[in-house]
Every structure is written in C-alpha cells, then in structure tokens.
C-alpha cells in the first residue's frame, strides 16, 4: 500500500494525455487537476452522496467526520451494504494499510488513518492494518531489514493516531505472510492472468516478478479467512477498506476474484488526493521536503513552508485582491483548512471573507499555521508516547477478545 | 517440483521441432529420443564423468549407487565443489522435492528419492524435501485442501524410501512459506523479470500470476537462510540438489540470482528421464495407467503390464531373434533392469545373451517382473509402516540436533 501519498507526478507514463491514477502514478491531463467525476466513471465506483452520509450520522449517532462532510472521502463501492449489515446489528471489519517507504510521514499519509480511527470509534469494529514492507523492499529496492525497520517506525505514527489496541491488529507482510494468508494469496493468484495485471496496474514484461506477484498480497487482507486468529469461523464477515482512490485497482481485482473463491467482496470508501503545497498540479515528493508538511516539522518549519510555498489564490496586489477576491478553487491554504479546520462555521466564514477579498492571504495562512502546528504538535506528543512494547502489543498475532463485544 | 516425472509429451509447444525440456514439458525432436548431449550443451551443465564417480567412491568408501554407475544421474553443476567441501571435512546439505499431484507414485517418481537416500547415507548430511502443494494447487487446479492431502500422502511414500528422521526435514509450501523463507522469495523475485521467466520457463501473458510467482518458491530452499531452525548461522553452507534434468531451469535461475544476494550457488546432480513402458518416445501419463508401474500395483498388475505393454527390442519371430538378437537401444525391459537390477554381472550377462539372441524377450521380462515385484512389495510394506506420527515427526519445524554430528 502507498495510499494517501497524494503523489501527483507531472505527466509521463500516460502517453495519450489521459489522466493516470494507479498505486504508483497519479497524473492529471495536461498537468492540471484530477477529474474525480471521470475517475468514478472510469473505475466504476459510486459517488458517496449526502443520503449515505446522513445514514452514517443516523446509525452512529455522531456528527460525520470532517472528511465525510467535506467530500475528502468522496467515492465508494458497496458502502451501503456495509451499513445494511451494521443496521441489522452485525459486525464488519476495517482494513487499511501503508507502504512504509519513508521515515517521516506527511499530512497526506495521516488522512486514511485519521478517518479509519473515526470509523473504528463510530462503528466499534475490528481493524487490520497491513504494512507492506515486502512491497517497499521490491519497489524502492530497500533491504529487507530496512523495510522492516521503516514498518515499525511507521507503526508508531499509526498507533499515535489513537487506535484501540483491543480492536486493532497491525502486521508487516514480512512477519505475517504464511499459513492461511499465503493460501489465500495462491487462491487469488490462480484467478488473475499476467495480461490482467498489465491492464489493471500497467506492469510491463521488463518488470520483475516480485511486482507481478504482489497484488495478491494486498488483496487477501480483504478476506477474513486470512486472519484465522481474529475471525475464525466468521468467514462471511464483510470488510470495509478506507483508502485513497489510487489503491482502487488492487480492490477492483480483489472484488473481481472474490466470488470465484466463494468470498464476500470487500467494500471500499475512497478519498481524493491531498494536494502538494505548490498546488493541486504540483508534486508532493519525498525528494522535495518543501512540497509537504511532515509530522516531524517544527513550528518554525511549518510557518516557513506555509508562508513561502503554499500556493495562494489571492490576487497579485492588495488593490486587485480587494476588488476581485481570492480564487478559492486553486488556493492551497483554503484547501488545507478544508481538511483540518474542524469548525464548519469558521471555515465558511474564512471562505466568504477571503473569496470576497476582505481577508488577505497572510491572514488565512496565519490561521492555517495555527491549525497545522497544533495538529503536528499533538501528533508529535502522541508518537513520543508510543513505546516499543505498545508496537509489540498491536503487532502480536493474537485473538482480540473484545473484538466482537 | 515435479522432478523425475519422466513425463514425455509427444510434440506440441516446441514449434520448431527442437527438443523441449522444462518442468512442464519434455518433448524430443520428431517424437524420437531426448538427446542428452545436446541438453547438456544447451543448459550449460557438465557431464558427470568417471573421474567424478571414482572420487565419490573414494570419499564415501562405498560402491557408487547403480544410478551413478549406469549414468542415470549423468549431468551436474559444481558437484566437484561439493566434493571439495566434503573432502575438507565440512558439511553440505541436500535439497530435493516433489509436486504432489497424484496419489500413487510410479517408479519414475521414486528415482530421485532413492538416489537422495543413497547420498544422505553416504555423506551423512542433512536433507530438506519440499512438497510443492502450492504449485500443484495452481497448475492442476486442485483445491488447497486436496493439494495438502496429497502432500501428506506423498510424504508417506517418500519416508518409505528410508530417510533418517534425525537428518531430514520434509515441508509443504502451504505449511512452511513465511518468515525467512518468504523474505528470500521476495529477494529472488526482485532479481528476475517477467521477460526472464518467459525465456526460462516459456510462460505466456495468458498464464496466471500464480505460475509467474512460483519460481522463487522452488528457488529458495537452495539457500540455508530459508531454514533458520536448521542452519542458523551457517548461511554459507553449500547445497546439493539431486533432481531430474527437467528441473534445471529453476536452478539455472537460482544460480544466476544467488551471487547478487550474497548467497552460494546451489550445486546440482541431474538424472535423465525414466522411460514409459511403451518406449522412450512414449508418454508416461497419469491418465494412462498402463504407461507406468505404480507403487500401488499388485504383482499381477506388474506381470500384466510388463508382458503386455513393455516395448520390446526383440525380433518379430523367434528365428529372426536367434539370428539378429534384440535391439537393446529401444528395449524397455533392458532399460528398466538397468535402473533396478543391482547386480552388475547379472545385468551384463542378460544384455549379452539377449543382444545376441540367445535369450528371448519373455525370459528378460520374467526377470524384470521379479525385480519390480520385489521392489514394489518392499515399498508397499515400508509405506504401510509409515504412521501419521512419523509424518508429523519428519514435517515438524524443529532444529535437527544430530544434523551436524
């Protein structure tokens, strides 16, 4: 997994200037913005509409998460069926993951985990989190040891998001692949031809067979029988996968295969990409630390990055700004506030004032700096409190006694 | 693994009428005999010559096995280096295997195991035996459960060959893949492109990715680090693989990759194919029970099959036979006696008498029936004595305390 990376690479790969979205490449047409409507149509998923969000609110008796209210999670597959199951008083489980490629996570990385924590709290359901250290070992050419080290480091950031250890199993592929999990990998692999993965993932004959072998590894946590210690005898338990939409290809494949194995299709709830500081057609990349806010950034780093690099939709002079107002469609501070400023009224106020030109970019950035500094500081403290023993506890292969309580 | 199957399929696949030898197809040019000299040249392995066999005799202080003396095992890769290691007083380990596709083994299946038992006894070395139930599940479209059941059934036949439980670890892939073994699978997979496996194994884009993922599974038992419970800290231990030469492609790939992982290349000692009853250009197939002698055949079955189906090199009339003698080059009873009649003098005597026409086909077949009936009966008794507890003991993931004694 490398969901939520929000990696927006320029062009390349696409060829015919179509937008390209797969787990390793997200590129818009002509270097512009991703057209999410087209993506929904192309992938064949469904839009997450207001009636579903209201249903979530009704079933969980709590205000839907900001990421739901504001359309960050905007698409789904069979999420309504998950709600049907839940409404009948039955359980489901959550599955998400991360490809541990870099030591420091940026804000885009946190989004699926923040949302998954909300889902776990709201529905009181078990959760499995896959750390695809095998994938990163293969794609990034890291050593096995380095991939495993990064997996444990990333696990600390994930735990810092506040997951409930009695309901959460975090595993690394290098530790966990085997047994029932490996059997399911073989069952899936039998159903998918090389031509098929070429069509879905864009592999080429020059790719190594490690890449070609990998899709079943990410597929099988969708099946409860891959976790006999968690779901023994509950092989029909439904699975809901919160992820960034670039991971959809894995689960399209998984859903295609599931009925042939007598398994339930996993449901999905999918997010858009978190934009780079330089704007939605920019590139948030590990090689450019100024393209993103990292959870390791200091208050001073955050202030500098936002003031210096956050792309502004404000006008080029104060006079013009007062006259025309900011272009909120391209303004990164407004977009970031849309993700992380929880107060709907305040956000609406800022949008109005800034859009009309009464508020200046500097004032919006100042508020964003406050919001992100608090968020990053909170994360930093929570992560510092995560001990090795806690990581061991989350990653222990164990039954979760309270999972179905 | 499906080594030693001796599956000789007619034509097909090859296209240009070249002989085709890979783990799933063995076909000679124009439906004739396999040209082993050409195979050695094409694969780039070495002929197992008399000086090497004499060296084995000297180092082990025992008569070399019939399969060595008579050229059944006829090719090798770096076997001399294994003998160098042994001569210095160091150990190596043996690795062989089987793809558990059918309940009853035929004589061709026993050959690598009979020979491996000889090597284990002669060199007093540890042995790992891989049962590729995952492979058979994928290639033969068996269920996981049926593949695992066949693996255990086949393990009983293997144990019946007389292996030393204190020096032998038998494992099924479905049970054992994971941990250090899986890490090595990923390391190997990273080094091999799809184009490469197409070249080595003849895969096509229509093949499922289970097939494409499999070669690393058969490769990694060549590396001692795949078995931390057996060889912990002995990561430089050399490995010798006795197998039929149709398995060579797997280990060419393995030897190609090993240095890039900092691992020793496995050495090989490779056998020719065991011919079908109908002759060397015939087809020994599970769908035609009359093409082979099975370890489950009764004395009566054996008698009938040999008398009725064993291709004879004798002449069409007694007069012509007395005059011209038998053609030993195509005679199956003589070939089978070459595998299983241990007495060199008696075999030479029969060859001479039969070749000159003084001995008739019926007499040779009679002797062969005796030899095979005894062999099969001995195997049947030994197999009947193999209990489930013994299978568990061989397959237990455990250190082998006497392994390096």
mmCIF file of C-alpha atoms in Angstrom, chain B residues 29-361:
data_model
loop_
_atom_site.group_PDB
_atom_site.id
_atom_site.type_symbol
_atom_site.label_atom_id
_atom_site.label_comp_id
_atom_site.label_asym_id
_atom_site.label_seq_id
_atom_site.Cartn_x
_atom_site.Cartn_y
_atom_site.Cartn_z
ATOM 1 C CA UNK B 29 12.681 -33.748 -31.755
ATOM 2 C CA UNK B 30 10.403 -35.553 -34.206
ATOM 3 C CA UNK B 31 8.968 -37.632 -31.370
ATOM 4 C CA UNK B 32 12.237 -39.517 -31.026
ATOM 5 C CA UNK B 33 14.612 -39.841 -28.084
ATOM 6 C CA UNK B 34 15.878 -36.972 -25.942
ATOM 7 C CA UNK B 35 19.404 -36.004 -26.999
ATOM 8 C CA UNK B 36 21.078 -35.632 -23.620
ATOM 9 C CA UNK B 37 24.380 -34.390 -25.054
ATOM 10 C CA UNK B 38 22.558 -31.516 -26.702
ATOM 11 C CA UNK B 39 20.680 -30.861 -23.469
ATOM 12 C CA UNK B 40 23.931 -30.574 -21.509
ATOM 13 C CA UNK B 41 25.238 -28.168 -24.117
ATOM 14 C CA UNK B 42 22.045 -26.115 -24.252
ATOM 15 C CA UNK B 43 21.620 -25.887 -20.472
ATOM 16 C CA UNK B 44 25.317 -25.326 -19.890
ATOM 17 C CA UNK B 45 25.733 -28.029 -17.275
ATOM 18 C CA UNK B 46 28.574 -30.548 -17.116
ATOM 19 C CA UNK B 47 28.688 -34.264 -17.807
ATOM 20 C CA UNK B 48 29.170 -36.435 -14.732
ATOM 21 C CA UNK B 49 32.302 -38.307 -15.822
ATOM 22 C CA UNK B 50 34.036 -41.414 -14.495
ATOM 23 C CA UNK B 51 36.668 -39.486 -12.566
ATOM 24 C CA UNK B 52 33.957 -37.770 -10.504
ATOM 25 C CA UNK B 53 32.234 -41.095 -9.837
ATOM 26 C CA UNK B 54 35.544 -42.621 -8.726
ATOM 27 C CA UNK B 55 36.070 -39.623 -6.467
ATOM 28 C CA UNK B 56 32.654 -40.201 -4.862
ATOM 29 C CA UNK B 57 33.610 -43.838 -4.323
ATOM 30 C CA UNK B 58 36.900 -42.864 -2.712
ATOM 31 C CA UNK B 59 35.388 -40.184 -0.461
ATOM 32 C CA UNK B 60 32.448 -42.288 0.739
ATOM 33 C CA UNK B 61 34.261 -45.644 0.887
ATOM 34 C CA UNK B 62 31.318 -47.403 -0.689
ATOM 35 C CA UNK B 63 30.322 -48.622 -4.137
ATOM 36 C CA UNK B 64 28.670 -45.787 -6.046
ATOM 37 C CA UNK B 65 24.920 -46.158 -6.457
ATOM 38 C CA UNK B 66 23.614 -48.019 -9.503
ATOM 39 C CA UNK B 67 22.176 -44.695 -10.746
ATOM 40 C CA UNK B 68 25.702 -43.245 -10.720
ATOM 41 C CA UNK B 69 27.461 -46.312 -12.147
ATOM 42 C CA UNK B 70 24.972 -46.578 -15.007
ATOM 43 C CA UNK B 71 24.626 -42.932 -15.910
ATOM 44 C CA UNK B 72 21.046 -42.384 -14.720
ATOM 45 C CA UNK B 73 22.427 -39.322 -12.970
ATOM 46 C CA UNK B 74 24.519 -38.074 -15.865
ATOM 47 C CA UNK B 75 24.914 -34.305 -15.517
ATOM 48 C CA UNK B 76 25.877 -31.836 -12.804
ATOM 49 C CA UNK B 77 26.680 -28.276 -11.873
ATOM 50 C CA UNK B 78 29.567 -27.742 -9.438
ATOM 51 C CA UNK B 79 29.232 -31.211 -7.923
ATOM 52 C CA UNK B 80 33.046 -31.215 -7.800
ATOM 53 C CA UNK B 81 32.908 -28.181 -5.471
ATOM 54 C CA UNK B 82 30.591 -30.091 -3.139
ATOM 55 C CA UNK B 83 33.158 -32.895 -3.055
ATOM 56 C CA UNK B 84 35.919 -30.340 -2.372
ATOM 57 C CA UNK B 85 33.933 -29.063 0.606
ATOM 58 C CA UNK B 86 33.317 -32.582 1.863
ATOM 59 C CA UNK B 87 36.949 -33.547 1.429
ATOM 60 C CA UNK B 88 37.935 -30.650 3.681
ATOM 61 C CA UNK B 89 35.773 -32.173 6.400
ATOM 62 C CA UNK B 90 32.954 -29.665 6.023
ATOM 63 C CA UNK B 91 29.274 -30.402 5.563
ATOM 64 C CA UNK B 92 26.786 -29.505 2.872
ATOM 65 C CA UNK B 93 23.045 -30.174 2.700
ATOM 66 C CA UNK B 94 20.781 -31.888 0.213
ATOM 67 C CA UNK B 95 17.598 -30.415 -1.226
ATOM 68 C CA UNK B 96 15.074 -32.258 -3.327
ATOM 69 C CA UNK B 97 11.327 -32.185 -3.700
ATOM 70 C CA UNK B 98 8.129 -33.278 -5.296
ATOM 71 C CA UNK B 99 4.972 -31.752 -6.684
ATOM 72 C CA UNK B 100 2.242 -33.832 -5.045
ATOM 73 C CA UNK B 101 -0.101 -34.161 -7.985
ATOM 74 C CA UNK B 102 -1.233 -37.754 -7.798
ATOM 75 C CA UNK B 103 -1.964 -40.149 -5.016
ATOM 76 C CA UNK B 104 0.063 -43.086 -6.357
ATOM 77 C CA UNK B 105 3.694 -42.621 -7.301
ATOM 78 C CA UNK B 106 5.190 -44.516 -10.211
ATOM 79 C CA UNK B 107 8.726 -45.817 -10.432
ATOM 80 C CA UNK B 108 9.973 -42.671 -12.154
ATOM 81 C CA UNK B 109 8.898 -40.667 -9.112
ATOM 82 C CA UNK B 110 10.975 -42.842 -6.788
ATOM 83 C CA UNK B 111 14.267 -42.379 -8.620
ATOM 84 C CA UNK B 112 15.328 -39.004 -7.161
ATOM 85 C CA UNK B 113 14.347 -40.160 -3.674
ATOM 86 C CA UNK B 114 16.181 -43.483 -3.921
ATOM 87 C CA UNK B 115 19.245 -41.608 -5.056
ATOM 88 C CA UNK B 116 18.905 -38.887 -2.434
ATOM 89 C CA UNK B 117 18.686 -41.527 0.279
ATOM 90 C CA UNK B 118 21.949 -43.002 -1.000
ATOM 91 C CA UNK B 119 23.583 -39.546 -0.907
ATOM 92 C CA UNK B 120 22.310 -38.893 2.620
ATOM 93 C CA UNK B 121 23.640 -42.244 3.841
ATOM 94 C CA UNK B 122 26.942 -41.942 2.009
ATOM 95 C CA UNK B 123 27.752 -38.369 3.057
ATOM 96 C CA UNK B 124 25.815 -38.253 6.357
ATOM 97 C CA UNK B 125 24.318 -34.860 5.585
ATOM 98 C CA UNK B 126 21.070 -33.017 6.341
ATOM 99 C CA UNK B 127 18.295 -33.045 3.783
ATOM 100 C CA UNK B 128 15.308 -30.815 3.089
ATOM 101 C CA UNK B 129 12.437 -32.122 0.960
ATOM 102 C CA UNK B 130 9.994 -29.598 -0.459
ATOM 103 C CA UNK B 131 6.432 -30.656 -1.270
ATOM 104 C CA UNK B 132 5.159 -28.005 -3.660
ATOM 105 C CA UNK B 133 1.472 -28.309 -2.852
ATOM 106 C CA UNK B 134 1.086 -24.637 -3.806
ATOM 107 C CA UNK B 135 2.433 -25.387 -7.287
ATOM 108 C CA UNK B 136 0.071 -28.295 -7.803
ATOM 109 C CA UNK B 137 -2.864 -26.305 -6.468
ATOM 110 C CA UNK B 138 -2.087 -23.737 -9.166
ATOM 111 C CA UNK B 139 -1.074 -25.911 -12.117
ATOM 112 C CA UNK B 140 -3.539 -28.739 -11.676
ATOM 113 C CA UNK B 141 -6.285 -26.533 -10.311
ATOM 114 C CA UNK B 142 -6.618 -28.628 -7.164
ATOM 115 C CA UNK B 143 -8.136 -27.161 -4.021
ATOM 116 C CA UNK B 144 -5.746 -26.114 -1.270
ATOM 117 C CA UNK B 145 -7.086 -28.915 0.914
ATOM 118 C CA UNK B 146 -6.679 -31.591 -1.762
ATOM 119 C CA UNK B 147 -3.117 -30.405 -2.528
ATOM 120 C CA UNK B 148 -2.259 -30.588 1.149
ATOM 121 C CA UNK B 149 -3.800 -34.036 1.477
ATOM 122 C CA UNK B 150 -1.769 -35.284 -1.486
ATOM 123 C CA UNK B 151 1.363 -33.730 0.004
ATOM 124 C CA UNK B 152 0.918 -35.786 3.180
ATOM 125 C CA UNK B 153 0.150 -38.937 1.197
ATOM 126 C CA UNK B 154 3.239 -38.422 -0.935
ATOM 127 C CA UNK B 155 5.295 -37.715 2.201
ATOM 128 C CA UNK B 156 4.494 -41.269 3.310
ATOM 129 C CA UNK B 157 5.924 -42.673 0.076
ATOM 130 C CA UNK B 158 8.989 -40.504 0.469
ATOM 131 C CA UNK B 159 9.533 -41.555 4.080
ATOM 132 C CA UNK B 160 9.122 -45.170 2.940
ATOM 133 C CA UNK B 161 12.323 -44.699 0.911
ATOM 134 C CA UNK B 162 14.161 -44.913 4.221
ATOM 135 C CA UNK B 163 15.262 -41.392 5.131
ATOM 136 C CA UNK B 164 16.813 -40.701 8.515
ATOM 137 C CA UNK B 165 14.370 -38.588 10.550
ATOM 138 C CA UNK B 166 17.199 -37.071 12.587
ATOM 139 C CA UNK B 167 18.662 -35.596 9.403
ATOM 140 C CA UNK B 168 15.573 -34.905 7.289
ATOM 141 C CA UNK B 169 13.075 -32.054 7.208
ATOM 142 C CA UNK B 170 10.064 -32.529 4.919
ATOM 143 C CA UNK B 171 7.879 -29.483 4.422
ATOM 144 C CA UNK B 172 4.837 -28.460 2.424
ATOM 145 C CA UNK B 173 4.860 -24.952 0.985
ATOM 146 C CA UNK B 174 1.371 -24.218 2.282
ATOM 147 C CA UNK B 175 2.596 -25.043 5.778
ATOM 148 C CA UNK B 176 6.053 -23.553 5.652
ATOM 149 C CA UNK B 177 6.104 -20.426 3.423
ATOM 150 C CA UNK B 178 6.606 -17.383 5.642
ATOM 151 C CA UNK B 179 9.314 -15.727 7.710
ATOM 152 C CA UNK B 180 12.875 -16.141 6.435
ATOM 153 C CA UNK B 181 11.628 -18.324 3.573
ATOM 154 C CA UNK B 182 9.254 -15.601 2.335
ATOM 155 C CA UNK B 183 11.946 -12.944 2.712
ATOM 156 C CA UNK B 184 14.184 -14.973 0.415
ATOM 157 C CA UNK B 185 11.282 -15.395 -2.044
ATOM 158 C CA UNK B 186 10.969 -11.607 -2.240
ATOM 159 C CA UNK B 187 14.739 -11.182 -2.611
ATOM 160 C CA UNK B 188 14.800 -13.658 -5.514
ATOM 161 C CA UNK B 189 11.671 -12.221 -7.160
ATOM 162 C CA UNK B 190 13.273 -8.756 -7.185
ATOM 163 C CA UNK B 191 16.094 -10.072 -9.356
ATOM 164 C CA UNK B 192 14.045 -11.782 -12.072
ATOM 165 C CA UNK B 193 11.983 -10.001 -14.723
ATOM 166 C CA UNK B 194 8.869 -11.350 -16.430
ATOM 167 C CA UNK B 195 10.855 -11.479 -19.670
ATOM 168 C CA UNK B 196 13.403 -13.655 -17.913
ATOM 169 C CA UNK B 197 10.860 -16.243 -16.718
ATOM 170 C CA UNK B 198 9.323 -16.260 -20.184
ATOM 171 C CA UNK B 199 12.752 -17.151 -21.546
ATOM 172 C CA UNK B 200 13.458 -19.786 -18.905
ATOM 173 C CA UNK B 201 10.038 -21.395 -18.398
ATOM 174 C CA UNK B 202 8.080 -20.446 -21.517
ATOM 175 C CA UNK B 203 5.328 -18.644 -19.605
ATOM 176 C CA UNK B 204 2.930 -16.547 -21.681
ATOM 177 C CA UNK B 205 0.938 -13.409 -20.834
ATOM 178 C CA UNK B 206 -2.169 -15.606 -20.658
ATOM 179 C CA UNK B 207 -0.665 -17.534 -17.730
ATOM 180 C CA UNK B 208 -1.944 -16.627 -14.305
ATOM 181 C CA UNK B 209 0.333 -14.735 -11.952
ATOM 182 C CA UNK B 210 0.408 -17.706 -9.582
ATOM 183 C CA UNK B 211 2.574 -19.529 -12.110
ATOM 184 C CA UNK B 212 4.740 -16.460 -12.609
ATOM 185 C CA UNK B 213 5.150 -16.071 -8.835
ATOM 186 C CA UNK B 214 6.172 -19.675 -8.289
ATOM 187 C CA UNK B 215 9.817 -19.983 -9.435
ATOM 188 C CA UNK B 216 11.154 -18.166 -6.330
ATOM 189 C CA UNK B 217 9.296 -20.677 -4.121
ATOM 190 C CA UNK B 218 11.258 -23.548 -5.639
ATOM 191 C CA UNK B 219 14.457 -21.488 -5.702
ATOM 192 C CA UNK B 220 14.817 -20.518 -2.066
ATOM 193 C CA UNK B 221 15.284 -23.918 -0.403
ATOM 194 C CA UNK B 222 18.690 -23.700 -2.155
ATOM 195 C CA UNK B 223 19.645 -21.098 0.446
ATOM 196 C CA UNK B 224 20.313 -22.246 4.019
ATOM 197 C CA UNK B 225 18.989 -18.948 5.391
ATOM 198 C CA UNK B 226 15.497 -20.099 4.333
ATOM 199 C CA UNK B 227 15.667 -22.635 7.185
ATOM 200 C CA UNK B 228 16.772 -20.696 10.265
ATOM 201 C CA UNK B 229 15.736 -23.540 12.568
ATOM 202 C CA UNK B 230 18.075 -25.906 10.716
ATOM 203 C CA UNK B 231 21.027 -23.860 9.574
ATOM 204 C CA UNK B 232 21.079 -20.779 11.811
ATOM 205 C CA UNK B 233 24.415 -19.039 11.454
ATOM 206 C CA UNK B 234 25.529 -21.383 8.676
ATOM 207 C CA UNK B 235 24.421 -19.170 5.800
ATOM 208 C CA UNK B 236 27.371 -20.228 3.671
ATOM 209 C CA UNK B 237 26.555 -23.926 3.810
ATOM 210 C CA UNK B 238 26.637 -25.380 0.305
ATOM 211 C CA UNK B 239 23.520 -27.050 -1.114
ATOM 212 C CA UNK B 240 23.416 -30.042 -3.476
ATOM 213 C CA UNK B 241 20.210 -30.692 -5.405
ATOM 214 C CA UNK B 242 19.566 -34.182 -6.823
ATOM 215 C CA UNK B 243 16.772 -33.901 -9.402
ATOM 216 C CA UNK B 244 15.634 -34.844 -12.887
ATOM 217 C CA UNK B 245 17.127 -32.553 -15.518
ATOM 218 C CA UNK B 246 13.714 -31.055 -16.361
ATOM 219 C CA UNK B 247 14.057 -29.091 -13.093
ATOM 220 C CA UNK B 248 17.298 -27.476 -14.270
ATOM 221 C CA UNK B 249 15.549 -24.235 -15.385
ATOM 222 C CA UNK B 250 14.564 -23.433 -11.788
ATOM 223 C CA UNK B 251 18.120 -23.791 -10.602
ATOM 224 C CA UNK B 252 19.717 -22.020 -13.542
ATOM 225 C CA UNK B 253 17.585 -19.085 -12.435
ATOM 226 C CA UNK B 254 18.560 -19.660 -8.801
ATOM 227 C CA UNK B 255 22.270 -19.856 -9.596
ATOM 228 C CA UNK B 256 22.003 -16.701 -11.680
ATOM 229 C CA UNK B 257 20.454 -14.794 -8.777
ATOM 230 C CA UNK B 258 22.462 -16.227 -5.840
ATOM 231 C CA UNK B 259 25.621 -14.086 -6.141
ATOM 232 C CA UNK B 260 23.519 -10.916 -6.325
ATOM 233 C CA UNK B 261 22.061 -11.833 -2.922
ATOM 234 C CA UNK B 262 25.452 -12.716 -1.478
ATOM 235 C CA UNK B 263 24.445 -16.396 -1.408
ATOM 236 C CA UNK B 264 26.262 -19.526 -2.566
ATOM 237 C CA UNK B 265 25.058 -21.090 -5.794
ATOM 238 C CA UNK B 266 23.440 -24.493 -5.265
ATOM 239 C CA UNK B 267 25.174 -27.435 -6.929
ATOM 240 C CA UNK B 268 23.145 -29.971 -8.905
ATOM 241 C CA UNK B 269 23.303 -33.610 -9.816
ATOM 242 C CA UNK B 270 20.798 -34.376 -12.535
ATOM 243 C CA UNK B 271 19.142 -37.501 -13.895
ATOM 244 C CA UNK B 272 17.804 -38.469 -17.288
ATOM 245 C CA UNK B 273 14.115 -39.358 -17.608
ATOM 246 C CA UNK B 274 12.635 -42.704 -16.715
ATOM 247 C CA UNK B 275 11.009 -44.088 -19.873
ATOM 248 C CA UNK B 276 7.375 -45.077 -20.290
ATOM 249 C CA UNK B 277 6.537 -48.768 -20.741
ATOM 250 C CA UNK B 278 5.708 -48.001 -24.366
ATOM 251 C CA UNK B 279 9.254 -46.829 -25.024
ATOM 252 C CA UNK B 280 11.407 -43.761 -24.779
ATOM 253 C CA UNK B 281 9.309 -41.779 -27.216
ATOM 254 C CA UNK B 282 6.162 -42.854 -25.436
ATOM 255 C CA UNK B 283 4.269 -40.956 -22.847
ATOM 256 C CA UNK B 284 4.131 -41.825 -19.166
ATOM 257 C CA UNK B 285 0.986 -40.131 -18.032
ATOM 258 C CA UNK B 286 -1.375 -40.194 -15.101
ATOM 259 C CA UNK B 287 -4.292 -40.532 -17.493
ATOM 260 C CA UNK B 288 -2.898 -43.814 -18.896
ATOM 261 C CA UNK B 289 -2.225 -46.220 -16.002
ATOM 262 C CA UNK B 290 -0.739 -48.689 -18.470
ATOM 263 C CA UNK B 291 2.142 -46.349 -19.279
ATOM 264 C CA UNK B 292 3.890 -46.884 -15.945
ATOM 265 C CA UNK B 293 4.365 -49.222 -12.982
ATOM 266 C CA UNK B 294 2.890 -47.679 -9.855
ATOM 267 C CA UNK B 295 3.967 -48.386 -6.301
ATOM 268 C CA UNK B 296 0.367 -49.435 -5.692
ATOM 269 C CA UNK B 297 0.357 -52.049 -8.486
ATOM 270 C CA UNK B 298 -0.182 -55.672 -7.440
ATOM 271 C CA UNK B 299 2.145 -58.472 -8.514
ATOM 272 C CA UNK B 300 -0.488 -59.392 -11.077
ATOM 273 C CA UNK B 301 -0.711 -55.796 -12.384
ATOM 274 C CA UNK B 302 3.052 -55.712 -12.796
ATOM 275 C CA UNK B 303 3.138 -59.021 -14.606
ATOM 276 C CA UNK B 304 0.360 -57.978 -16.970
ATOM 277 C CA UNK B 305 1.781 -54.518 -17.668
ATOM 278 C CA UNK B 306 5.302 -55.786 -18.380
ATOM 279 C CA UNK B 307 4.165 -58.676 -20.532
ATOM 280 C CA UNK B 308 1.578 -56.666 -22.415
ATOM 281 C CA UNK B 309 2.972 -53.131 -22.675
ATOM 282 C CA UNK B 310 6.757 -53.102 -22.131
ATOM 283 C CA UNK B 311 8.166 -52.222 -25.531
ATOM 284 C CA UNK B 312 10.445 -54.999 -26.737
ATOM 285 C CA UNK B 313 13.564 -54.687 -28.833
ATOM 286 C CA UNK B 314 13.295 -58.385 -29.712
ATOM 287 C CA UNK B 315 12.718 -59.510 -33.273
ATOM 288 C CA UNK B 316 9.301 -60.349 -34.719
ATOM 289 C CA UNK B 317 9.939 -64.098 -34.930
ATOM 290 C CA UNK B 318 11.994 -66.494 -32.869
ATOM 291 C CA UNK B 319 14.012 -67.327 -35.968
ATOM 292 C CA UNK B 320 14.890 -63.696 -36.623
ATOM 293 C CA UNK B 321 15.544 -63.140 -32.921
ATOM 294 C CA UNK B 322 18.025 -66.039 -32.784
ATOM 295 C CA UNK B 323 19.617 -64.651 -35.923
ATOM 296 C CA UNK B 324 19.806 -60.891 -35.234
ATOM 297 C CA UNK B 325 19.379 -60.629 -31.469
ATOM 298 C CA UNK B 326 17.419 -57.926 -29.613
ATOM 299 C CA UNK B 327 17.865 -54.210 -30.215
ATOM 300 C CA UNK B 328 18.904 -53.173 -26.688
ATOM 301 C CA UNK B 329 18.814 -49.486 -27.594
ATOM 302 C CA UNK B 330 14.999 -49.453 -27.685
ATOM 303 C CA UNK B 331 14.204 -52.371 -25.368
ATOM 304 C CA UNK B 332 12.295 -51.240 -22.286
ATOM 305 C CA UNK B 333 12.825 -54.370 -20.143
ATOM 306 C CA UNK B 334 16.599 -53.922 -20.515
ATOM 307 C CA UNK B 335 16.317 -50.214 -19.707
ATOM 308 C CA UNK B 336 14.228 -50.908 -16.607
ATOM 309 C CA UNK B 337 16.673 -53.610 -15.461
ATOM 310 C CA UNK B 338 19.408 -51.005 -15.924
ATOM 311 C CA UNK B 339 17.664 -48.873 -13.307
ATOM 312 C CA UNK B 340 16.652 -51.559 -10.846
ATOM 313 C CA UNK B 341 18.756 -54.743 -11.188
ATOM 314 C CA UNK B 342 21.603 -54.069 -8.810
ATOM 315 C CA UNK B 343 23.904 -56.939 -9.796
ATOM 316 C CA UNK B 344 26.239 -55.594 -12.475
ATOM 317 C CA UNK B 345 27.389 -59.055 -13.564
ATOM 318 C CA UNK B 346 23.872 -60.363 -13.995
ATOM 319 C CA UNK B 347 22.825 -57.289 -15.967
ATOM 320 C CA UNK B 348 25.863 -57.633 -18.240
ATOM 321 C CA UNK B 349 25.067 -61.311 -18.725
ATOM 322 C CA UNK B 350 21.453 -60.600 -19.703
ATOM 323 C CA UNK B 351 22.470 -57.807 -22.080
ATOM 324 C CA UNK B 352 24.922 -60.144 -23.796
ATOM 325 C CA UNK B 353 22.593 -63.130 -24.048
ATOM 326 C CA UNK B 354 19.592 -61.056 -25.114
ATOM 327 C CA UNK B 355 21.551 -58.904 -27.533
ATOM 328 C CA UNK B 356 22.943 -61.972 -29.231
ATOM 329 C CA UNK B 357 19.517 -63.608 -29.490
ATOM 330 C CA UNK B 358 20.250 -66.498 -27.158
ATOM 331 C CA UNK B 359 17.809 -65.093 -24.593
ATOM 332 C CA UNK B 360 14.192 -64.327 -25.545
ATOM 333 C CA UNK B 361 12.085 -61.268 -24.585
#
